XYZ file of C-alpha atoms in Angstrom:
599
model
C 19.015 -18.164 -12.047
C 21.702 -15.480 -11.015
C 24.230 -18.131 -10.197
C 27.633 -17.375 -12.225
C 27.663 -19.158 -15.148
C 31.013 -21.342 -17.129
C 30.338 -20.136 -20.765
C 32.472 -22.331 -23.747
C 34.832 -20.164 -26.099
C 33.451 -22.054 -28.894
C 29.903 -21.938 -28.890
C 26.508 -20.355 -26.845
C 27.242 -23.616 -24.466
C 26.931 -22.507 -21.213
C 26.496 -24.092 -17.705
C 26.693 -23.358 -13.787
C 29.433 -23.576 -12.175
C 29.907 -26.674 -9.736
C 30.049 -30.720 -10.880
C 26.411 -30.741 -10.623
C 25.913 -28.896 -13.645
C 29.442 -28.926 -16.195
C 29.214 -31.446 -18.715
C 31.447 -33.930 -18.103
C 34.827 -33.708 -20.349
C 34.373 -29.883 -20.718
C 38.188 -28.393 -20.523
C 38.277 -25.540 -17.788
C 40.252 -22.735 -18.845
C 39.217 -20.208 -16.420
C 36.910 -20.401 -13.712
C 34.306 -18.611 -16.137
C 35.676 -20.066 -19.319
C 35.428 -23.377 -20.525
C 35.715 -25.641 -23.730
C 32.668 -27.671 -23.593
C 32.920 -31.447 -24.256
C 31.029 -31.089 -28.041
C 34.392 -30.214 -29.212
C 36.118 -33.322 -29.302
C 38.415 -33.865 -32.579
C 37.631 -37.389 -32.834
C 34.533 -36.686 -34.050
C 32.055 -38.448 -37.362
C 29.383 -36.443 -38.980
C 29.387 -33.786 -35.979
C 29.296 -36.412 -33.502
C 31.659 -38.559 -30.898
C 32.782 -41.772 -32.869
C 31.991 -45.201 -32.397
C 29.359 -45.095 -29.832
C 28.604 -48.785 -28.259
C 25.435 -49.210 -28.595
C 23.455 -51.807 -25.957
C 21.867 -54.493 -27.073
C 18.795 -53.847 -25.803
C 15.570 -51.590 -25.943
C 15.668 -48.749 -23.073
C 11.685 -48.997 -23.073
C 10.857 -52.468 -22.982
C 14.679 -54.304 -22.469
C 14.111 -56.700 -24.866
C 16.086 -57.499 -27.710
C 15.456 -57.206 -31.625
C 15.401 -55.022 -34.321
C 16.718 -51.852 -32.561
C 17.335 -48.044 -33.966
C 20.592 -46.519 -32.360
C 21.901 -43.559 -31.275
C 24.677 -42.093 -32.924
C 26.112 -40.239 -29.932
C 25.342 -42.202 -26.800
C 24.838 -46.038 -26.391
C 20.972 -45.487 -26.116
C 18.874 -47.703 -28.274
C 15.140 -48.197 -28.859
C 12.488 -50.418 -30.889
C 11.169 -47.573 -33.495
C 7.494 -49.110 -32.421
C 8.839 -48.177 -28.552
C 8.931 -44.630 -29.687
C 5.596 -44.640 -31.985
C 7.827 -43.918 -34.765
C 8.935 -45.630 -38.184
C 12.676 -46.355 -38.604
C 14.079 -43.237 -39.829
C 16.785 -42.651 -42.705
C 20.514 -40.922 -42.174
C 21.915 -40.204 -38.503
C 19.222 -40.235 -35.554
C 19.783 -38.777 -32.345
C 17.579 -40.098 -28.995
C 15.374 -37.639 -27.110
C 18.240 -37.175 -24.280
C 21.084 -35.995 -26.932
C 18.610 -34.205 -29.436
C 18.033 -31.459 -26.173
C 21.929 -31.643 -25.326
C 21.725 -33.733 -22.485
C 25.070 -34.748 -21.128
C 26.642 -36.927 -18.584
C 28.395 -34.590 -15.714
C 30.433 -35.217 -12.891
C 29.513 -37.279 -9.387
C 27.013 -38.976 -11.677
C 26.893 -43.182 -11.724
C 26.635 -44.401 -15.027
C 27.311 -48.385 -16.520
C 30.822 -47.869 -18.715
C 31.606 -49.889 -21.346
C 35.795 -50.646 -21.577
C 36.925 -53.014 -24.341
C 35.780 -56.120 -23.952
C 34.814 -56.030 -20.824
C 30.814 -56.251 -20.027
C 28.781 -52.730 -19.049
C 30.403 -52.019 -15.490
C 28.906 -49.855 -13.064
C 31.335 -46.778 -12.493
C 31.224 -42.737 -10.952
C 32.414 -39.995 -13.072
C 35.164 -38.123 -11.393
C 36.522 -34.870 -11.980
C 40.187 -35.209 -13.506
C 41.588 -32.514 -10.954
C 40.102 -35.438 -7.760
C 41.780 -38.647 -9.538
C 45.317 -39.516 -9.480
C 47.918 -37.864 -11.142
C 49.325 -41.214 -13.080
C 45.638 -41.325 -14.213
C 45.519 -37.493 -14.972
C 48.734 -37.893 -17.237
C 47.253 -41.023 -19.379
C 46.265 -39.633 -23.002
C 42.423 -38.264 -23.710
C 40.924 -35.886 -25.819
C 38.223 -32.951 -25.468
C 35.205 -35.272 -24.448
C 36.809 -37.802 -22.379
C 36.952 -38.265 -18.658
C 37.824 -40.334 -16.084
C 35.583 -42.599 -14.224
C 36.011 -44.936 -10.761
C 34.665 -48.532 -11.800
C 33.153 -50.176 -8.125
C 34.375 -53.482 -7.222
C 37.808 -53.317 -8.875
C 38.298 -49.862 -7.936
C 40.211 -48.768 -10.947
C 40.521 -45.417 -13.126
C 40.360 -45.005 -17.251
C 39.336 -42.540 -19.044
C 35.906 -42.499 -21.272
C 33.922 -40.515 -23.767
C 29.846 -40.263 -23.924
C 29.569 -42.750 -26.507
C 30.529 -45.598 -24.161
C 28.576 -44.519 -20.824
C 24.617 -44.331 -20.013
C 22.560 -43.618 -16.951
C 22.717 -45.605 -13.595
C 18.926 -46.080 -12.460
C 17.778 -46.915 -8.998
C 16.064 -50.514 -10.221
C 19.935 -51.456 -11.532
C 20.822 -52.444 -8.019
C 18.519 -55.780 -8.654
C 20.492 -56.255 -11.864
C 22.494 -59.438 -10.907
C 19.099 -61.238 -9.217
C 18.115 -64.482 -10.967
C 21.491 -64.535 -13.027
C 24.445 -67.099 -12.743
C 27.578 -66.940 -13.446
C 28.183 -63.567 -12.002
C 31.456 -62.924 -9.881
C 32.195 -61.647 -7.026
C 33.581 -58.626 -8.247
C 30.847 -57.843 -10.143
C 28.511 -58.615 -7.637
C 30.438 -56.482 -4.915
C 30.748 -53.362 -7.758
C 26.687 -53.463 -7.991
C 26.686 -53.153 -3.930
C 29.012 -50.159 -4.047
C 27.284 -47.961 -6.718
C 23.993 -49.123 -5.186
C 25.238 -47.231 -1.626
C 26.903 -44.916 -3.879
C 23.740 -43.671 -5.599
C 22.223 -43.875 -2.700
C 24.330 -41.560 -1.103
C 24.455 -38.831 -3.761
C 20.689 -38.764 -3.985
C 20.094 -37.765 -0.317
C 23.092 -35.293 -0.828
C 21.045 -34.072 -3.939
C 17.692 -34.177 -2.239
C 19.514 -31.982 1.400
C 20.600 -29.573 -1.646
C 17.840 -28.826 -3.001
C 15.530 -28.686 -0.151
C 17.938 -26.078 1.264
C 17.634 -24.102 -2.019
C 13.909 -24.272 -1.953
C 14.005 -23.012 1.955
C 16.065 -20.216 0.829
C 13.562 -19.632 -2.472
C 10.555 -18.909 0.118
C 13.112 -16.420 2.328
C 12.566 -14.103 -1.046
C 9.068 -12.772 -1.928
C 7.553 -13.977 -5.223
C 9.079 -11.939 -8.192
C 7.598 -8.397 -9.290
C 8.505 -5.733 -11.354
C 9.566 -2.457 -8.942
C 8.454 0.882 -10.061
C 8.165 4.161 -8.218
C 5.168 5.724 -9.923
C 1.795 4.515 -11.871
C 2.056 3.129 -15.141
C -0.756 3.404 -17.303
C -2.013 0.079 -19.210
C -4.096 0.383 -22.604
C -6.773 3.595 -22.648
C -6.422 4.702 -19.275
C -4.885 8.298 -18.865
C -2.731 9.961 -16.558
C -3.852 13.524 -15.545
C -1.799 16.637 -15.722
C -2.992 19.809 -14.251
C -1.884 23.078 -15.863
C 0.444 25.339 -13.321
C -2.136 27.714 -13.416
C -5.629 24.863 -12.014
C -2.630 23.761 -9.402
C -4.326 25.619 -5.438
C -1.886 28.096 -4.139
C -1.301 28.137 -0.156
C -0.698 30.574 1.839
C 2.291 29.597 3.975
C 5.734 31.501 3.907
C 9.528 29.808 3.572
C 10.081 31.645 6.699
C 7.388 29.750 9.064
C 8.956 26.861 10.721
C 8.374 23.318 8.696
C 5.881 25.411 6.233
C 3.415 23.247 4.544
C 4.345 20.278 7.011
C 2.061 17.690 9.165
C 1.898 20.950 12.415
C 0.769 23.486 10.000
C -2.097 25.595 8.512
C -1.401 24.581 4.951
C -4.453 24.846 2.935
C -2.907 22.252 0.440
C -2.477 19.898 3.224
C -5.939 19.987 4.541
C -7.509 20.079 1.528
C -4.855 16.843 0.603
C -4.048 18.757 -1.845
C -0.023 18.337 -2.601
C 1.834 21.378 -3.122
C 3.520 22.235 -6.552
C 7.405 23.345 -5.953
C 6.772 26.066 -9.266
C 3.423 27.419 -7.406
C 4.020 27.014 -2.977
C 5.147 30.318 -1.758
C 7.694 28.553 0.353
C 9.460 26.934 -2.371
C 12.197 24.339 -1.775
C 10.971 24.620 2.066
C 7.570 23.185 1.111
C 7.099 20.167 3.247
C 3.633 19.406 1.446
C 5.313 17.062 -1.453
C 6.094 13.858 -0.118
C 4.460 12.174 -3.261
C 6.720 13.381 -5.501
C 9.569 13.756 -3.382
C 9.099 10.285 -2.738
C 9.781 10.612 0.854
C 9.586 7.049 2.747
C 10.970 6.209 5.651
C 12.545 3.232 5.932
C 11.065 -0.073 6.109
C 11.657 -4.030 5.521
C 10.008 -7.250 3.737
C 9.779 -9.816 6.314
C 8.070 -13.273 6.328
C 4.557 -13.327 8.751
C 4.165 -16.238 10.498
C 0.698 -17.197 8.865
C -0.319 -14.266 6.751
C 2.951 -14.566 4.083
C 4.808 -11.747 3.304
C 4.372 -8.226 5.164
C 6.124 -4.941 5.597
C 7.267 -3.435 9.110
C 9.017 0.109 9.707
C 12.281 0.299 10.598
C 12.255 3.792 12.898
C 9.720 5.012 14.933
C 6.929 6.409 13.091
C 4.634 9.349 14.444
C 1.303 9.659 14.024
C 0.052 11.107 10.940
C 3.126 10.385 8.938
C 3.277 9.855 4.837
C 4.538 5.924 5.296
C 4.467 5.461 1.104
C 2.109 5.770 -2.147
C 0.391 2.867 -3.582
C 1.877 1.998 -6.766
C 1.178 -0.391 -9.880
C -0.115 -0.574 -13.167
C -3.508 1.751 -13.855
C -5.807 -0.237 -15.727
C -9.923 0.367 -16.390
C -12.526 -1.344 -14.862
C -12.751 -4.093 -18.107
C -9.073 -5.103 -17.735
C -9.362 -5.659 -13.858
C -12.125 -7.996 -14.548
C -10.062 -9.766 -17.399
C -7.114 -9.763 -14.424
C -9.535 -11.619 -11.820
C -11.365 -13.929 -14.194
C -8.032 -14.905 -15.573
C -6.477 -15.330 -11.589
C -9.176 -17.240 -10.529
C -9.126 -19.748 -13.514
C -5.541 -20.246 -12.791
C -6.237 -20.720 -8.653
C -4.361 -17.275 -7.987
C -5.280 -16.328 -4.406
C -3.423 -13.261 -3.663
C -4.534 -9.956 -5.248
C -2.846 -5.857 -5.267
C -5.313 -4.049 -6.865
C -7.257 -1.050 -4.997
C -9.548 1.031 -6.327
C -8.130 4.798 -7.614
C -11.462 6.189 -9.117
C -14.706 5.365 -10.358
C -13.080 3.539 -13.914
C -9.586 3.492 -12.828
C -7.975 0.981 -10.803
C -3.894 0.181 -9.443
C -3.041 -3.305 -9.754
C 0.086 -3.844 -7.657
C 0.735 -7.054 -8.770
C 3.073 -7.188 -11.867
C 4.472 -4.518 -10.675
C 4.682 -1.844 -7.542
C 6.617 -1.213 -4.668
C 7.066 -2.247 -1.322
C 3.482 -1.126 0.056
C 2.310 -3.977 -2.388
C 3.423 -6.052 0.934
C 1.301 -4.404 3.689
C -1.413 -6.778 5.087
C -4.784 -5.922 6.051
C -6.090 -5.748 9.481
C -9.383 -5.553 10.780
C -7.560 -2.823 14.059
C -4.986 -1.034 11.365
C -2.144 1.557 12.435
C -2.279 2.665 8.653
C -4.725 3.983 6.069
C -5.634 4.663 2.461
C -5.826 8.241 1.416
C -7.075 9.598 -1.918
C -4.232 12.966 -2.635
C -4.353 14.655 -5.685
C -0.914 15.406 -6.737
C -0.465 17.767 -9.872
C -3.906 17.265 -11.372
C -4.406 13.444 -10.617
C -5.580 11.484 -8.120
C -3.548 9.058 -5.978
C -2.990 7.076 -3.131
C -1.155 7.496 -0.077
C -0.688 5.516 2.803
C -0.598 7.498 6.565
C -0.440 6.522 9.756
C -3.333 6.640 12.476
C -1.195 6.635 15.466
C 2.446 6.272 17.172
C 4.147 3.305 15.377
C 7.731 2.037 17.172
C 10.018 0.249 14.963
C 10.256 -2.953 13.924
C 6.102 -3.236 13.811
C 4.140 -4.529 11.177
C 1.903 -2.114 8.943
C -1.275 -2.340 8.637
C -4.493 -1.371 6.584
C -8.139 -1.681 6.308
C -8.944 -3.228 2.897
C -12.480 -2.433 3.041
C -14.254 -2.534 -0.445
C -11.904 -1.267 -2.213
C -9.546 -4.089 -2.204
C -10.667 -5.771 -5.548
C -10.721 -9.890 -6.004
C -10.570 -10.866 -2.501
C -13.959 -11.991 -2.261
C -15.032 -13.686 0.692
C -11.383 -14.695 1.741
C -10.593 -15.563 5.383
C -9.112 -12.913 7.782
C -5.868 -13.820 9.844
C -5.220 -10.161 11.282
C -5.961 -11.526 14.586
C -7.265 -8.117 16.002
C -9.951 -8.018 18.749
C -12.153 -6.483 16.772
C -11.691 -8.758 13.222
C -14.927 -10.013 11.438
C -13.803 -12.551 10.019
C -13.464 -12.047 6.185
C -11.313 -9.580 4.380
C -13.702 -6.445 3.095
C -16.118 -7.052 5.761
C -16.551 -4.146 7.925
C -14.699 -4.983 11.647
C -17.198 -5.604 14.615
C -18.434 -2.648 16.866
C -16.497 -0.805 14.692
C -19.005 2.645 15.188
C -19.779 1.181 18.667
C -16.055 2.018 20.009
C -15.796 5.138 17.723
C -19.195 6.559 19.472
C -17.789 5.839 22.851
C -14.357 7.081 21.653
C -15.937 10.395 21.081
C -18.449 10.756 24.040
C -15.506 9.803 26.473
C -13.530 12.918 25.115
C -16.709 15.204 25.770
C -17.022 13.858 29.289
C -13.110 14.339 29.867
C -13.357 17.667 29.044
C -16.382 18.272 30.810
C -15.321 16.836 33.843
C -12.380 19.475 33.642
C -14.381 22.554 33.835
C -13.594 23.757 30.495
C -16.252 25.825 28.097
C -18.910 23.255 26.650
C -18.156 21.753 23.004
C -21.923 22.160 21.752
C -21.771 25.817 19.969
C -20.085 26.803 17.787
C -17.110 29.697 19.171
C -17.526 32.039 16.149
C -21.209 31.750 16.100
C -22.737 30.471 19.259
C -24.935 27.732 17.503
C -25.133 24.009 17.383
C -24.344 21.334 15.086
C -21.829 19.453 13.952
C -18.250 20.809 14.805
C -14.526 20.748 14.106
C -12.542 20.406 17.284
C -9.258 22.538 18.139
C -6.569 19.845 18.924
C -4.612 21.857 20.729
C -4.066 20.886 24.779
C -6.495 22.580 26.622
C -8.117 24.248 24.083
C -11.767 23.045 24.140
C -13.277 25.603 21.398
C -14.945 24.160 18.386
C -16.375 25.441 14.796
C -18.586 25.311 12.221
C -16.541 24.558 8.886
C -18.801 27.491 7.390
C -17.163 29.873 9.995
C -13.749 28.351 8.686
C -14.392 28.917 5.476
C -13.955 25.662 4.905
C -15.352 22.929 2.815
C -14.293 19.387 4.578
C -12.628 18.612 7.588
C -9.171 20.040 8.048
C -6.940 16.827 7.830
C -3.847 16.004 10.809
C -3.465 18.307 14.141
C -5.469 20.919 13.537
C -5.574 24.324 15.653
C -8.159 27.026 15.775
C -7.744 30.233 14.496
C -8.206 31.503 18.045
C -3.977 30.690 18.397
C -2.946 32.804 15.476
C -2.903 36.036 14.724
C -6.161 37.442 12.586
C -3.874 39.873 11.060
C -0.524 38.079 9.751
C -1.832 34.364 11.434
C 1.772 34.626 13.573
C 0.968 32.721 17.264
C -1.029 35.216 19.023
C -0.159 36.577 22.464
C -3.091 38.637 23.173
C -6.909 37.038 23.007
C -10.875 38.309 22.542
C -12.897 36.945 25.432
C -16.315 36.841 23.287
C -14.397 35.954 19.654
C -11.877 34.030 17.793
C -9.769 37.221 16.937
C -6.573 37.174 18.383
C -3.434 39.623 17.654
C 0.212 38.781 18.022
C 2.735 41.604 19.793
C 3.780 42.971 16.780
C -0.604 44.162 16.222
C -2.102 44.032 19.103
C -1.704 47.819 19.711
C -5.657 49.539 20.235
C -7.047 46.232 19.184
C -8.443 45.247 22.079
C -10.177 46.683 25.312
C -11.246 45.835 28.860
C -14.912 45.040 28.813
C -17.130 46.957 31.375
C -19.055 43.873 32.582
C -16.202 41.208 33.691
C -13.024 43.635 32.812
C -12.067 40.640 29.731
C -9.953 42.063 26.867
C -12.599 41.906 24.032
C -12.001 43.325 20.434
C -13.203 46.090 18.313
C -16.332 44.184 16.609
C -17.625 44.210 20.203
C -18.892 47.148 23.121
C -17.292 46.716 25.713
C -20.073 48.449 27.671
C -22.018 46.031 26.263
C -20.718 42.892 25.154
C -23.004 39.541 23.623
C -23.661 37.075 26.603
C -22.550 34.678 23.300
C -20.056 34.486 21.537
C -20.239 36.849 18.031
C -18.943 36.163 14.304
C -15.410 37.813 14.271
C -16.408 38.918 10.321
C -19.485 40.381 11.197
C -19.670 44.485 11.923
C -21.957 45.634 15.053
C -24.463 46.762 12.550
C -24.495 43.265 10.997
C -25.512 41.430 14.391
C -28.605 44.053 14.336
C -29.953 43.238 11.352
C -34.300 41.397 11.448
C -33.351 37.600 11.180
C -35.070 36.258 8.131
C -37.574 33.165 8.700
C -36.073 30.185 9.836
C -35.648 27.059 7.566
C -34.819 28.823 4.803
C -31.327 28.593 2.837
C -30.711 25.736 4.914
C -27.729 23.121 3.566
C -26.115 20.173 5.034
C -22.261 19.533 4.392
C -21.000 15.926 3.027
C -18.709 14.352 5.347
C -15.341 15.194 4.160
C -12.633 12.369 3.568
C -10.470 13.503 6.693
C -10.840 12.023 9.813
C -14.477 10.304 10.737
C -14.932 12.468 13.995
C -14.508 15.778 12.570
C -18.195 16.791 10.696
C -19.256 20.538 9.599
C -22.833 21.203 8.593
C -23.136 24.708 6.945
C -25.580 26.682 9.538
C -28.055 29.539 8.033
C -26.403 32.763 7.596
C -30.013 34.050 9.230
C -28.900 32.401 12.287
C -25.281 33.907 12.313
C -26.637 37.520 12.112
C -29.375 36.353 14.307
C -26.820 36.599 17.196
């Protein structure tokens, strides 16, 4: 608990502050410091002295041949306790584990000769000050008998527990007066009245409890559990871009980076921009902000704070790295315990992050069958990891989102509550007419560009053929490429331009164009680059005639005597691309360099 604690001066003794917790005849000497009621000086063997012991068994309430504790009146039949009578001092269960009576608690007294009277322990700074001035010792304290309505002062030895079933105490008996009989009616509605004020207290603590997530350890990077290795790449494995501390945002979401579509993350000791380099968010750590907040079916979830654009870092998935053996042992062990919610997600083939014991906030992030986030695999200085990006325009205050898929370990066949259109169901179960409404996605672009009049997406603008293509997302740009003619080996990852908007000599934005190419020269080299072609007077560049210029299209890195060369026979040479990790509608497949020079 991280309530402020009342710690005694003269032993470990230590309790919470308030009279629900203090031991009754502790001496306050601060509000943090106390003298706790063990140190009475009227004490025998190291306990209080003279205890009055009932006359009865606390088990069975019968009479007989009874064993008695030396501190408080308790007393039991050994055979009660499945025990033989023991030898020297015995202490009962309650005092052996330091038990105590405390204040605002209704206990039976015992006061001279008087018989066992139902009283409340009060706290000497609440009774009155003739009563506060009467003589005690460290131990003692005052209690309120009912019916007479009197003060004295006690000590634990002469006070026990007042149980719900006491309030039928005087039933059958004679001889009882009124006095008595009205005291057992007061600390009946007494007790009666503290335990609904205990029972408002602690249901408001346990509404509070589930305002705070379950506990976890926080950490900001991967921790590696048992075998399993972290990887560190030498300086000199670590890619090298080509951007320049002088290009605006270099390395960020808007640019060419290499790094970036690669998701690669750039080194600060190897990027030629330096400190500038926006390409490090892993290891910068840079989050925006966001917030825990409590889901109205799905438990805890996480919702940014600012408005987040599309394509931005949100946070890494963090947690303990374990093998594939160990995350077995971790769902066997959850499932045999009836542990429903699990963190882990898988890294690599043998490595997995288990956000459980520990992680960070994106631990909280709920799946949905229509996310606004995803998973993506970076490798940051030699090792793989796990980011989390957005997939479109995110205003604050909205709940994040991502596809578990299959890689969302121990779920099993557990109920969806994402409540998207599209949810099917279960979590790791593919959403319905998911490639349905990604098809028609796609051919609705086509047809919007189409409809525009602009050049046809089908070939390829450096090479003129078919196949599968990489889109230029710049407005009203509607060229497209081969990754081959990139020089590229998966789809470029974010906004992507063509090369047709950047300068083929220092890649600064171009201002003058090739009609029939992607080469393109900015004003600082576009001097005797290009020419006016003879058929339709369009600027065209020096790897083209302009007398006579291809009807298509020609490879800007092919010479004139290239395009002339015999084609060799088709089918040969011929490779397909795998689908790169970037974004699903951007595909390459590698075309036959027979076809290039072909054209």
């Amino acid at each position: 608990c991280v309530c402020r604690l009342m710690r005694c001066v003269r032993c470990p003794v230590a309790y919470h502050v308030g009279d629900g917790c203090v031991a009754a005849g502790s001496v306050i000497l601060t509000p943090h410091v106390i003298i706790c009621s063990s140190h009475s000086s009227t004490r025998r063997n190291g306990h209080l002295s003279s205890p009055v012991n009932v006359g009865w068994c606390f088990v069975c309430s019968r009479g007989g041949r009874l064993l008695c504790c030396e501190a408080c009146p308790a007393s039991f039949h050994p055979s009660c306790l499945s025990m033989e009578m023991p030898d020297g001092v015995w202490l009962c269960p309650d005092c052996r584990v330091g038990k105590k009576p405390h204040y605002k608690q209704i206990v039976w007294a015992k006061l001279g000769n008087y018989r066992w009277w139902p009283a409340e322990i009060c706290n000497p700074r609440l009774v009155p000050s003739n009563i506060q001035s009467l003589k005690h010792d460290i131990g003692d304290f005052p209690v309120f008998f009912f019916g007479s309505h009197d003060y004295y002062w006690v000590q634990q030895g002469r006070v026990f527990p007042y149980v719900e079933s006491d309030r039928n105490f005087a039933e059958g008996q004679v001889g009882i007066n009124k006095t008595f009989k009205k005291a057992l009616e007061e600390a009946a509605r007494r007790f009666q009245e503290l335990k609904a004020q205990r029972e408002t207290k602690e249901a408001l603590e346990q509404e509070r409890s589930t305002r705070r997530p379950p506990p976890y350890k926080l950490i900001k990077v991967n921790k590696p559990v048992g075998k399993v290795q972290v990887h560190v790449a030498d300086l000199s494995e670590i890619p090298r871009c080509i951007c320049r501390p002088t290009d605006e945002r270099p390395c960020g979401q808007d640019s060419q980076c290499l790094n970036r579509m690669l998701q690669y993350e750039c080194h600060p000791q190897v990027c030629p921009a330096g400190e500038h380099c926006h390409n490090q968010n892993f290891s910068r750590r840079c989050y925006p902000d966001t917030q825990i907040f409590k889901t109205p079916s799905r438990g805890w979830g996480l919702k940014a704070k600012q408005d987040l654009k599309k394509g931005v870092f949100v946070m890494e998935y963090v947690g303990e790295l374990i093998d594939s053996e160990e995350c077995r042992q971790r769902i066997s062990h959850a499932h045999k315990n009836n542990v429903t919610n699990f963190y882990m997600l898988t890294l690599t083939k043998d490595r997995v992050i288990d956000a459980g014991p520990k992680g960070n906030l994106s631990r909280f992030m709920n799946h949905s069958c229509d996310p606004n986030c995803e998973t993506q695999k970076w490798t940051v200085n030699g090792d793989i990891r796990i980011g989390l990006f957005t997939l479109c325009d995110i205003p604050a205050d909205t709940e994040l989102t991502f596809n578990y898929n299959l890689d969302c370990l121990g779920n099993g066949k557990t109920s969806c509550h994402c409540g998207a259109d599209n949810c099917s169901g279960f979590l790791g179960v593919r959403p319905k007419k998911e490639e349905k409404v990604k098809n028609s996605k796609l051919k609705a672009k086509k047809r919007r560009l189409r409809s525009e009049g602009k050049q046809t997406l089908e070939s390829c603008y450096s090479c003129g053929q078919d196949g599968e293509l990489v889109l230029c997302d710049r407005k009203d740009c509607p060229k497209a490429y081969h990754l081959l003619c990139l020089n590229l080996t998966k789809p470029p990852h974010g906004r992507w331009e063509c090369p047709w908007h950047q300068c083929s000599v220092c890649q600064c934005p171009a201002s003058s164009f090739c009609h029939f190419c992607p080469a393109s020269f900015c004003p600082e080299h576009e001097s005797g680059q290009l020419a006016l072609s003879a058929q339709d007077s369009q600027p065209c560049c020096t790897n083209h005639d302009p007398e006579r210029v291809p009807r298509l299209p020609g490879p800007a890195h092919l010479s004139q005597s290239a395009v002339k060369e015999e084609p060799s026979e088709p089918g040969e040479d011929e490779e397909e691309m795998d689908e790169g990790d970037g974004d699903g509608e951007r595909k390459g497949t590698r075309g036959k360099e027979e076809r290039v020079a072909e054209v």
